[in-house]
mmCIF file of C-alpha atoms in Angstrom:
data_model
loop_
_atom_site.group_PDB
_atom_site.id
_atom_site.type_symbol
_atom_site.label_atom_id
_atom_site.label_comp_id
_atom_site.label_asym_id
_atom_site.label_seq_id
_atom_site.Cartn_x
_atom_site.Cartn_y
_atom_site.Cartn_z
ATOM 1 C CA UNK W 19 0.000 0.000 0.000
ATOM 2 C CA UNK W 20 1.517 3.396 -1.039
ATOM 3 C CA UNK W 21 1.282 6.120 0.694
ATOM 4 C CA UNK W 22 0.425 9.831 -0.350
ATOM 5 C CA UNK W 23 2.521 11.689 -2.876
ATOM 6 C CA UNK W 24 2.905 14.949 -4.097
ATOM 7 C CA UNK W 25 4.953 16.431 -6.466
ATOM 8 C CA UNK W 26 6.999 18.282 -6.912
ATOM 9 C CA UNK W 27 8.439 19.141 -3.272
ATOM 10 C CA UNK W 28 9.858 22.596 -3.887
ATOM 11 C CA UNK W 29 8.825 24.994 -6.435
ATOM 12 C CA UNK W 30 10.287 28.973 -7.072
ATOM 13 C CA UNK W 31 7.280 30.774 -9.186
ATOM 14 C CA UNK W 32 7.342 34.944 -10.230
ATOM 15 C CA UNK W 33 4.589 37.062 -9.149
ATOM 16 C CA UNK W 34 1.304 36.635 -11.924
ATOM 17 C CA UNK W 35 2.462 33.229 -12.902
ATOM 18 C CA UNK W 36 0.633 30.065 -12.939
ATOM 19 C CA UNK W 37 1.045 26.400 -10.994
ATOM 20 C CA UNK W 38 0.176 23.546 -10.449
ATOM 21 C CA UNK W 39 0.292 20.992 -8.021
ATOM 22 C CA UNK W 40 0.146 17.525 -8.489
ATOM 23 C CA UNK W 41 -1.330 14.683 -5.349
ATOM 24 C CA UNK W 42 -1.730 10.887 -5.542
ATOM 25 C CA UNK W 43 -3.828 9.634 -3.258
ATOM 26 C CA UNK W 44 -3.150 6.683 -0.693
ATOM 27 C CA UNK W 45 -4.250 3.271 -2.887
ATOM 28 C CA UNK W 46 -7.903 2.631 -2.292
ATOM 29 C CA UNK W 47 -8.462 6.105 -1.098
ATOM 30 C CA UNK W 48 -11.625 8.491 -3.637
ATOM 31 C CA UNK W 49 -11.247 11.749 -1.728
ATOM 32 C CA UNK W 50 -8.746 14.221 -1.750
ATOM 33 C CA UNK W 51 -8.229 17.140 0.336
ATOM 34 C CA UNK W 52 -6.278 20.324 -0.469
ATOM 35 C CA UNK W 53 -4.535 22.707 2.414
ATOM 36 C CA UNK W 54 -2.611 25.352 2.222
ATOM 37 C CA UNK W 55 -0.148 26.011 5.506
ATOM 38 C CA UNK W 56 1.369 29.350 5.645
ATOM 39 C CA UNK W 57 4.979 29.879 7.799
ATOM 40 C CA UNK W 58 3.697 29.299 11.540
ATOM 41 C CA UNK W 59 0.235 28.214 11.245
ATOM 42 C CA UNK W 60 -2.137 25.297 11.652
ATOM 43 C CA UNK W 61 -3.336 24.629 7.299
ATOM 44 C CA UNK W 62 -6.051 25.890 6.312
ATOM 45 C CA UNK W 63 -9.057 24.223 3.735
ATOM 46 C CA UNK W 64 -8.997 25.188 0.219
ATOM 47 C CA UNK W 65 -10.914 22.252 -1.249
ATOM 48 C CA UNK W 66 -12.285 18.642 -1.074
ATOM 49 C CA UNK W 67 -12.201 16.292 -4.246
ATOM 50 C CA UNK W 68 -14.855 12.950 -4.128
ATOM 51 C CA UNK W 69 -15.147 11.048 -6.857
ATOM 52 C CA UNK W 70 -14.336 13.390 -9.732
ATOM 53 C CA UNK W 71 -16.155 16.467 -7.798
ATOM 54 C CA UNK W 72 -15.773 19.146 -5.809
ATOM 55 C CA UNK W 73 -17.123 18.055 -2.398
ATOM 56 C CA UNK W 74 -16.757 21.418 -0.636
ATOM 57 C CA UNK W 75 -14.476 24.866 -0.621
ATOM 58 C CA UNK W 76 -12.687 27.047 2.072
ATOM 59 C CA UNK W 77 -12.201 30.402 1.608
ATOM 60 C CA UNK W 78 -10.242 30.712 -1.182
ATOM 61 C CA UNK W 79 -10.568 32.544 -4.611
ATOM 62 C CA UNK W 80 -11.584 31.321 -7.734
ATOM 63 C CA UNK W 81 -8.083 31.847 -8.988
ATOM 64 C CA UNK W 82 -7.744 28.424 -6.991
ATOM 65 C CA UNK W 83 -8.869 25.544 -8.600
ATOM 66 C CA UNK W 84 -8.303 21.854 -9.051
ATOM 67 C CA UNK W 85 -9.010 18.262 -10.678
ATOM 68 C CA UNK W 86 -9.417 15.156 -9.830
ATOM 69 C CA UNK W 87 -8.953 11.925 -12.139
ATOM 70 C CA UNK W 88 -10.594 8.825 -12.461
ATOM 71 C CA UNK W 89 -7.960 6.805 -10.546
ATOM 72 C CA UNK W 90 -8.206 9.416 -7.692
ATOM 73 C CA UNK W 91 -5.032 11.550 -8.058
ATOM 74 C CA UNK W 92 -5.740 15.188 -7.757
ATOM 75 C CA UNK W 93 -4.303 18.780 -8.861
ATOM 76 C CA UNK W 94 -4.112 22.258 -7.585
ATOM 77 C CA UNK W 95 -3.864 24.921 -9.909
ATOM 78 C CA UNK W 96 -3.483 28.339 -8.762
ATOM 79 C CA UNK W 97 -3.455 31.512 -11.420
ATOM 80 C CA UNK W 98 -1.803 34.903 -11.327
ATOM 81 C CA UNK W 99 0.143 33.971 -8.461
ATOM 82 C CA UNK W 100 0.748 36.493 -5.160
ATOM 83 C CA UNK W 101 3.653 36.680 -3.029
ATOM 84 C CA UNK W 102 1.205 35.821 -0.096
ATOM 85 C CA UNK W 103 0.449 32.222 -1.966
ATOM 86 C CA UNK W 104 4.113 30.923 -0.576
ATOM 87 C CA UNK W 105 3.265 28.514 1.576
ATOM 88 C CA UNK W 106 3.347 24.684 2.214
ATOM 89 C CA UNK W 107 0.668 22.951 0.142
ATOM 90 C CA UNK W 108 -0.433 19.728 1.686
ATOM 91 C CA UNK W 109 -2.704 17.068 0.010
ATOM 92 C CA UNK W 110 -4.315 14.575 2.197
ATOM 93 C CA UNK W 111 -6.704 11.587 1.034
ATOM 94 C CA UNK W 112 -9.380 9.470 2.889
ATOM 95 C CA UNK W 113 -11.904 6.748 2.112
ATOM 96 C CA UNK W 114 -14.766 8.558 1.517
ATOM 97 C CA UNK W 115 -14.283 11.167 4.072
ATOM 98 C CA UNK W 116 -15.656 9.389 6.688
ATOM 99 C CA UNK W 117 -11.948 8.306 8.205
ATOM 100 C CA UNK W 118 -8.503 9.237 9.172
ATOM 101 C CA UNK W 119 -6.892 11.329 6.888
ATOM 102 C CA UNK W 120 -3.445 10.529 5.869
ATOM 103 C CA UNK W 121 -1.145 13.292 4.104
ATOM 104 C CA UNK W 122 1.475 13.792 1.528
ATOM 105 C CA UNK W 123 4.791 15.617 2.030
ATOM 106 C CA UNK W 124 3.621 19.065 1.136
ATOM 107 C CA UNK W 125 5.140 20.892 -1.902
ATOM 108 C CA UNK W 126 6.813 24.083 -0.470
ATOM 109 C CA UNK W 127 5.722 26.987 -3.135
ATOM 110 C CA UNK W 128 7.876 30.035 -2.667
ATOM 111 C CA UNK W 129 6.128 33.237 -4.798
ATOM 112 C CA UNK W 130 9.335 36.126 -5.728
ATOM 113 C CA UNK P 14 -18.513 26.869 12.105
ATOM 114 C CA UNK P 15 -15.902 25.022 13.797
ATOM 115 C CA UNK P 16 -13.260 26.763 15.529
ATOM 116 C CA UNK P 17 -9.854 24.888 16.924
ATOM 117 C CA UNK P 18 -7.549 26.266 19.321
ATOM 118 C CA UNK P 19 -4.151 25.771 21.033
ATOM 119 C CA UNK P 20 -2.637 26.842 23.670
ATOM 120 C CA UNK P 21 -0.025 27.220 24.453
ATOM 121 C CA UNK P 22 1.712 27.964 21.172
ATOM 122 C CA UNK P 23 5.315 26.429 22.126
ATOM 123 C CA UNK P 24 6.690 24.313 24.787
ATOM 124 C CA UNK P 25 9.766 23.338 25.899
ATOM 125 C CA UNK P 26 10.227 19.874 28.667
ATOM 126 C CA UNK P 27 13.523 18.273 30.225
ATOM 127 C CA UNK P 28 13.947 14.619 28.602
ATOM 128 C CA UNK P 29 11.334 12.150 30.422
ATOM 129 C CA UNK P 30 9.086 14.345 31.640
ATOM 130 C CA UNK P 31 5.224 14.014 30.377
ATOM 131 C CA UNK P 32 3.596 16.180 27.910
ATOM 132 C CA UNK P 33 0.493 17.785 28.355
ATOM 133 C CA UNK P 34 -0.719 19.078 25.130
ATOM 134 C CA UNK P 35 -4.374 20.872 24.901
ATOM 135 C CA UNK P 36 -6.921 21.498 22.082
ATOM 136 C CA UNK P 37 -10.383 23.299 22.403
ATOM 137 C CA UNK P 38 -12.834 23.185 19.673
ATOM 138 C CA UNK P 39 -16.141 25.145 19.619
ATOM 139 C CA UNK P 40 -18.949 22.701 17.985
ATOM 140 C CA UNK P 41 -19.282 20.406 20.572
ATOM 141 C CA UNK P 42 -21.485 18.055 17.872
ATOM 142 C CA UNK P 43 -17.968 16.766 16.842
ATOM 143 C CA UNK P 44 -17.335 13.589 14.401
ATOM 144 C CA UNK P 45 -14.104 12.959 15.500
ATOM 145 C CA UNK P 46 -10.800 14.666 16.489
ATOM 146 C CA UNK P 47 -7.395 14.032 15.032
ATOM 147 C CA UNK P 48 -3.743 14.549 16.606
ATOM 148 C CA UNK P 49 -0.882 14.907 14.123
ATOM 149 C CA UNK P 50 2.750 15.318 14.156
ATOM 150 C CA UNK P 51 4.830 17.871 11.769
ATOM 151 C CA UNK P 52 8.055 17.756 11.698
ATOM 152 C CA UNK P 53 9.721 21.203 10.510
ATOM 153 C CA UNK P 54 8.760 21.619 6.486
ATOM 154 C CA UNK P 55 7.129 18.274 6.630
ATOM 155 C CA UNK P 56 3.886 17.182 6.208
ATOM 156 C CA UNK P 57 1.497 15.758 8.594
ATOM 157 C CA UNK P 58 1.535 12.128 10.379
ATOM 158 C CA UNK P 59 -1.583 11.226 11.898
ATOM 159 C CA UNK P 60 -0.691 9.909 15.181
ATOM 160 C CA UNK P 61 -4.398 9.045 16.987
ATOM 161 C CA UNK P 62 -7.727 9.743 15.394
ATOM 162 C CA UNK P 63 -10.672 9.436 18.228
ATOM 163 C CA UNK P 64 -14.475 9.214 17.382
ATOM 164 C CA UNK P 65 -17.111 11.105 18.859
ATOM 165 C CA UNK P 66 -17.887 8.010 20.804
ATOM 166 C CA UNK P 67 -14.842 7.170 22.321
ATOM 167 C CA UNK P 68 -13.508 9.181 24.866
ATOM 168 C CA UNK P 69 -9.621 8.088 24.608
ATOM 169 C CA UNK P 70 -7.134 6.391 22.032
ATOM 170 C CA UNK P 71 -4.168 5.093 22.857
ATOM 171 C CA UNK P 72 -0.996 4.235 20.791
ATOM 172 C CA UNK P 73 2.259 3.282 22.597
ATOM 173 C CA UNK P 74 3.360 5.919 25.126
ATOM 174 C CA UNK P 75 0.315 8.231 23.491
ATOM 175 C CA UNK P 76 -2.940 8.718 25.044
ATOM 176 C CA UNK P 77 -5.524 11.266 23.201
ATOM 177 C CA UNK P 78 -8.685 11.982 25.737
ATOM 178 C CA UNK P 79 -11.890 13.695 23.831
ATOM 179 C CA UNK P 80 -14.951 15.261 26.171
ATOM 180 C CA UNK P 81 -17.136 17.397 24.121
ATOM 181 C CA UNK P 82 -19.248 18.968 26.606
ATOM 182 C CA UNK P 83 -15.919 20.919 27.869
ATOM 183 C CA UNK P 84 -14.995 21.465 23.976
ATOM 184 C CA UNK P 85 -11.495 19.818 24.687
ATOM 185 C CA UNK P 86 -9.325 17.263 23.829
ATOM 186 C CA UNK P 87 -5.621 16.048 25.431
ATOM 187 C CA UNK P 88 -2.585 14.814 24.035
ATOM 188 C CA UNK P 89 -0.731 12.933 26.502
ATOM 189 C CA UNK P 90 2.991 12.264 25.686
ATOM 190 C CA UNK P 91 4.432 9.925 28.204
ATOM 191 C CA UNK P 92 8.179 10.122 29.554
ATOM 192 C CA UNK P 93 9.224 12.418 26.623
ATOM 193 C CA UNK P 94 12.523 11.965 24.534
ATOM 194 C CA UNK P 95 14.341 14.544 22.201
ATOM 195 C CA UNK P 96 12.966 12.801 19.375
ATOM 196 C CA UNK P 97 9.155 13.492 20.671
ATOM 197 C CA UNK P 98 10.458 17.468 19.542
ATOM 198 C CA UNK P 99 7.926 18.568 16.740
ATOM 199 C CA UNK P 100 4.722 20.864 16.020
ATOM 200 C CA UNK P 101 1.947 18.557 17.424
ATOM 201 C CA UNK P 102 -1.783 19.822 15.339
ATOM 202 C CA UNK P 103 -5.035 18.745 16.507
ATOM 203 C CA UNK P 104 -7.609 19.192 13.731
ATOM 204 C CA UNK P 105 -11.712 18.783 13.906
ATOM 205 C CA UNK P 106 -13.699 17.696 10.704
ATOM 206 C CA UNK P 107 -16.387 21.109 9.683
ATOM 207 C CA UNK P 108 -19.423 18.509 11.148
ATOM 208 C CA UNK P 109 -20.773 15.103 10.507
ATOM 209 C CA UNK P 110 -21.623 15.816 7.083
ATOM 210 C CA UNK P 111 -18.613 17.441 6.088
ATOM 211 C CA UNK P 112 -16.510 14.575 6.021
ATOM 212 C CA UNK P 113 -12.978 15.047 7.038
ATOM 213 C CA UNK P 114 -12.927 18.620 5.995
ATOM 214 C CA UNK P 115 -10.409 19.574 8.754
ATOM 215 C CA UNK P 116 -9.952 22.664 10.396
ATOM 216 C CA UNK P 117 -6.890 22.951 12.083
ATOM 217 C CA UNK P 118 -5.483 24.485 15.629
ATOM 218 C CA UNK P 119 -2.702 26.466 15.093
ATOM 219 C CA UNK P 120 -0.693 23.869 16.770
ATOM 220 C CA UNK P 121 1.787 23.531 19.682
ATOM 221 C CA UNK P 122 5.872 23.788 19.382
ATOM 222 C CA UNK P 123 7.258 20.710 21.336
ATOM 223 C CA UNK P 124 10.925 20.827 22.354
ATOM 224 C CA UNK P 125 11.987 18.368 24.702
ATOM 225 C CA UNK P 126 15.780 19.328 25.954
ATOM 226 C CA UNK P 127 17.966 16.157 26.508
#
């Protein structure tokens, strides 16, 4: 049984730019869970993935957005990037949402 | 709408001693609670998960109590070592039919001095 991944780990983007994110989920696991975790803090909700659809949104903008596939892996795409988007981005998947959550790495996004 | 708290917001312990780590949550109609570890730039490993109809979990020297009338859970830590050091996050799903949308504490600093 793998665990979560994310990719890539680290990423350097300019101010206005786009990115994206990339999360496989746990084997067996159909939702996927998007934070964001800025230097110091607890991470915060951005969005929910089940089965193909959006299951729920934090408050984030539209400029944040994301995709899920049919075998369950997920992706976070954020547009004209601001230097306040640096931050860890975690990915964590479940079965169903009804149990533990288990998380991925984080990708560190760093916004010059 | 759930709010998660933690206080305080860093710690420090002499090796061996016990940790006593707290988390208050607002909606007392809670699905579960979750205790994670983060070790610095990491991500998050889930460490005890307790239902809303347990009141404790244990796993090895860790004990995670959970009464929702007080709007509190408590991460017990027993004899401490340096490795135990780490950001310790307790994190409450939205409600029961929010799934595991999590909201997180801001989490507790843990340094445990050999």
């Amino acid at each position: 049984e793998t665990g979560v991944t994310q990719s890539p780990t680290h990423l350097i983007k300019t101010r206005g730019q786009q990115v994206t994110l990339r999360c496989s989920s746990q084997s067996g696991h159909n939702t996927v869970s998007w934070y964001q975790q800025a230097l110091g803090q607890g991470p915060q909700f951005i969005f929910q993935y089940y089965r193909e659809e959006e299951n729920g949104r934090g408050n984030f903008p539209p400029r944040f957005s994301g995709l899920q596939f049919p075998n369950y892996s997920s992706e976070l795409n954020v547009n004209a990037l601001e230097l306040d988007d640096s931050a860890l981005y975690l990915c964590a998947s479940s079965l169903g949402g009804q149990l533990e959550a288990f998380f991925g790495q984080g990708t560190r996004l760093t916004v010059v | 709408k759930q709010e998660v708290t933690q206080i305080p917001a860093a710690l420090s312990v002499p090796e061996g001693e016990n940790l006593v780590l707290n988390c208050s949550f607002t909606d007392s109609a809670i699905y579960n609670l979750q205790w994670f570890r983060q070790d610095p730039g990491k991500g998050l490993t889930s460490l005890l998960l307790i239902q809303s109809s347990q009141r404790e979990q244990t796993s090895g020297r860790l004990n995670a109590s959970l009464d929702k009338s007080s709007g509190r859970s408590t991460l017990y830590i027993a004899a401490s070592q340096p490795g135990d050091s780490a950001t310790y996050l307790c994190a409450a799903p939205w409600g029961k039919a929010a799934g595991n949308k999590l909201t997180f504490g801001g989490g507790t600093r843990v340094l445990v001095k050999p």
